[in-house]
């Protein structure tokens, strides 16, 4: 077992006492860093995800710069879906675009199960990273079945999820078959990362906030739960995150998370009441606050720390990913502030 149990990050995930509140940032390994933009020049996003040398360097960049308490593996949620046979691209400024959307049973046959050998580049990159990172934990991740399905069915990003919801309500058998297949792919993808040495995993259901609680519980939660349940014996903390999930927080915890990620709309003390005393929380500074000047950043970060104190464990993060225009120096300063203010 390679889980770094003594690290502040893993301890906070487990609700154990920590020397300081650990901090990392969703999307820390990305476009806000000039060294990232430089190394990515002329290399497509999917190609860079398949090159262990690049993955290693990009994952390490924010750790060197900000002194964060965890690294997040550089990849994308659609990488396993591409490995499963779906023709797709990640278009700069747009996101994942699927050549032929998955809308029928015949389409579903194009999405096969994956074997660890289909993502051997992931194993190689994680092993390289774990060796380089030493005592800093590496977080593995995957997209949850609903969020992945939304890209496959819509063919790209969506604001309304019309086609996704049309299948969910109108063709529940096909919907359940698609989400079950995605859950299987996601679980294999996460197990590959665990076997190669990550210390925690985060399941991103970024767009689950489009659903009511009743529909989430009926159409989505069983599939996410099967992924999270499949990792019980892996022994790594499981973080479950989505955006706009105020009404889903309780269910997202119940789905089998050790840590529930909370966006900036719900104060962490309110979130903790909903989620209950058995799980830690992660979040939740609004990424836009990083543009408002240091005094505001400091005041809001102190508020987040104070509200996070009501949970058994708190991992400081943003309420969603770092915006590309963010000044990286603000992230460095914020990391130091969180460490200093929470030091005990
Ligand atoms: O630092 C990290 O967070 C690690 C890397 C990471 C990426 N994508 C790299 C990336 C992670 C964890 C993801 C997850 C991801 N990908 C999610 C869930 C997280 C979230 O933000 O809710 C989602 C929904 C995707 C799908 C996706 N891929 C989107 C929405 C985009 C952005 C489109 C854009 O350019 O605005 C991508 C592309 C992507 N993934 C980039 C990066 C660094 C940008 C690609 C580039 O620089 O060309």
PDB file of C-alpha atoms and ligand atoms in Angstrom, residues 26-29 31 36 40 45 72-77 90 92-96 141 151 204 206-207 320, ligand 1:
ATOM      1  CA  UNK A  26      -8.734  21.898  -8.830  1.00  0.00           C
ATOM      2  CA  UNK A  27      -7.193  22.577 -12.255  1.00  0.00           C
ATOM      3  CA  UNK A  28      -3.928  23.640 -10.606  1.00  0.00           C
ATOM      4  CA  UNK A  29      -2.001  21.758 -13.308  1.00  0.00           C
ATOM      5  CA  UNK A  31      -3.472  27.007 -18.115  1.00  0.00           C
ATOM      6  CA  UNK A  36       2.450  24.928 -18.675  1.00  0.00           C
ATOM      7  CA  UNK A  40       2.131  22.419 -24.264  1.00  0.00           C
ATOM      8  CA  UNK A  45      -4.310  17.950 -25.211  1.00  0.00           C
ATOM      9  CA  UNK A  72      -3.488  16.194  -9.078  1.00  0.00           C
ATOM     10  CA  UNK A  73      -2.611  13.876 -11.900  1.00  0.00           C
ATOM     11  CA  UNK A  74      -2.592  15.730 -15.240  1.00  0.00           C
ATOM     12  CA  UNK A  75      -5.072  14.045 -17.582  1.00  0.00           C
ATOM     13  CA  UNK A  76      -8.696  14.553 -18.580  1.00  0.00           C
ATOM     14  CA  UNK A  77     -11.995  12.864 -17.791  1.00  0.00           C
ATOM     15  CA  UNK A  90     -10.334  17.999 -26.630  1.00  0.00           C
ATOM     16  CA  UNK A  92      -8.887  24.325 -26.787  1.00  0.00           C
ATOM     17  CA  UNK A  93     -11.407  26.798 -25.381  1.00  0.00           C
ATOM     18  CA  UNK A  94     -14.328  24.376 -25.908  1.00  0.00           C
ATOM     19  CA  UNK A  95     -13.576  21.083 -24.168  1.00  0.00           C
ATOM     20  CA  UNK A  96     -14.316  17.502 -25.261  1.00  0.00           C
ATOM     21  CA  UNK A 141      -9.307  11.164 -10.777  1.00  0.00           C
ATOM     22  CA  UNK A 151     -20.409  14.643 -23.292  1.00  0.00           C
ATOM     23  CA  UNK A 204     -15.730  14.538 -10.816  1.00  0.00           C
ATOM     24  CA  UNK A 206     -19.059  18.307 -12.550  1.00  0.00           C
ATOM     25  CA  UNK A 207     -22.437  18.689 -14.230  1.00  0.00           C
ATOM     26  CA  UNK A 320     -14.391  24.850  -8.891  1.00  0.00           C
TER      27      UNK A 320
HETATM   28  O1  LIG B   1      -5.021  20.397 -12.632  1.00  0.00           O
HETATM   29  C1  LIG B   1      -5.927  19.577 -12.859  1.00  0.00           C
HETATM   30  O2  LIG B   1      -7.069  19.738 -12.432  1.00  0.00           O
HETATM   31  C2  LIG B   1      -5.584  18.305 -13.596  1.00  0.00           C
HETATM   32  C3  LIG B   1      -6.002  18.208 -14.934  1.00  0.00           C
HETATM   33  C4  LIG B   1      -7.451  18.151 -15.361  1.00  0.00           C
HETATM   34  C5  LIG B   1      -7.820  18.523 -16.668  1.00  0.00           C
HETATM   35  N1  LIG B   1      -9.149  18.209 -16.847  1.00  0.00           N
HETATM   36  C6  LIG B   1      -6.920  19.080 -17.686  1.00  0.00           C
HETATM   37  C7  LIG B   1      -7.480  19.904 -18.776  1.00  0.00           C
HETATM   38  C8  LIG B   1      -8.590  17.669 -14.714  1.00  0.00           C
HETATM   39  C9  LIG B   1      -8.753  17.189 -13.284  1.00  0.00           C
HETATM   40  C10 LIG B   1      -9.646  17.709 -15.668  1.00  0.00           C
HETATM   41  C11 LIG B   1     -11.005  17.217 -15.383  1.00  0.00           C
HETATM   42  C12 LIG B   1     -12.104  17.629 -16.269  1.00  0.00           C
HETATM   43  N2  LIG B   1     -12.112  17.708 -17.639  1.00  0.00           N
HETATM   44  C13 LIG B   1     -13.402  17.914 -15.823  1.00  0.00           C
HETATM   45  C14 LIG B   1     -13.834  17.872 -14.384  1.00  0.00           C
HETATM   46  C15 LIG B   1     -13.315  19.038 -13.664  1.00  0.00           C
HETATM   47  C16 LIG B   1     -14.116  20.288 -13.772  1.00  0.00           C
HETATM   48  O3  LIG B   1     -13.501  21.314 -14.109  1.00  0.00           O
HETATM   49  O4  LIG B   1     -15.307  20.255 -13.500  1.00  0.00           O
HETATM   50  C17 LIG B   1     -14.200  18.224 -16.939  1.00  0.00           C
HETATM   51  C18 LIG B   1     -15.653  18.625 -16.919  1.00  0.00           C
HETATM   52  C19 LIG B   1     -13.375  18.077 -18.088  1.00  0.00           C
HETATM   53  C20 LIG B   1     -13.747  18.269 -19.514  1.00  0.00           C
HETATM   54  C21 LIG B   1     -12.943  19.371 -20.066  1.00  0.00           C
HETATM   55  N3  LIG B   1     -11.667  19.225 -20.582  1.00  0.00           N
HETATM   56  C22 LIG B   1     -13.228  20.764 -20.071  1.00  0.00           C
HETATM   57  C23 LIG B   1     -14.518  21.372 -19.594  1.00  0.00           C
HETATM   58  C24 LIG B   1     -12.114  21.425 -20.600  1.00  0.00           C
HETATM   59  C25 LIG B   1     -11.878  22.909 -20.711  1.00  0.00           C
HETATM   60  C26 LIG B   1     -12.196  23.505 -22.015  1.00  0.00           C
HETATM   61  C27 LIG B   1     -11.518  24.849 -22.117  1.00  0.00           C
HETATM   62  O5  LIG B   1     -10.441  24.907 -22.732  1.00  0.00           O
HETATM   63  O6  LIG B   1     -12.042  25.826 -21.556  1.00  0.00           O
HETATM   64  C28 LIG B   1     -11.154  20.445 -20.912  1.00  0.00           C
HETATM   65  C29 LIG B   1      -9.817  20.684 -21.479  1.00  0.00           C
HETATM   66  C30 LIG B   1      -8.736  20.629 -20.468  1.00  0.00           C
HETATM   67  N4  LIG B   1      -8.614  19.675 -19.504  1.00  0.00           N
HETATM   68  C31 LIG B   1      -7.649  21.514 -20.377  1.00  0.00           C
HETATM   69  C32 LIG B   1      -6.846  21.066 -19.324  1.00  0.00           C
HETATM   70  C33 LIG B   1      -5.542  21.635 -18.845  1.00  0.00           C
HETATM   71  C34 LIG B   1      -7.388  22.686 -21.303  1.00  0.00           C
HETATM   72  C35 LIG B   1      -6.805  22.140 -22.564  1.00  0.00           C
HETATM   73  C36 LIG B   1      -5.776  23.023 -23.172  1.00  0.00           C
HETATM   74  O7  LIG B   1      -5.014  23.696 -22.455  1.00  0.00           O
HETATM   75  O8  LIG B   1      -5.721  22.971 -24.411  1.00  0.00           O
END
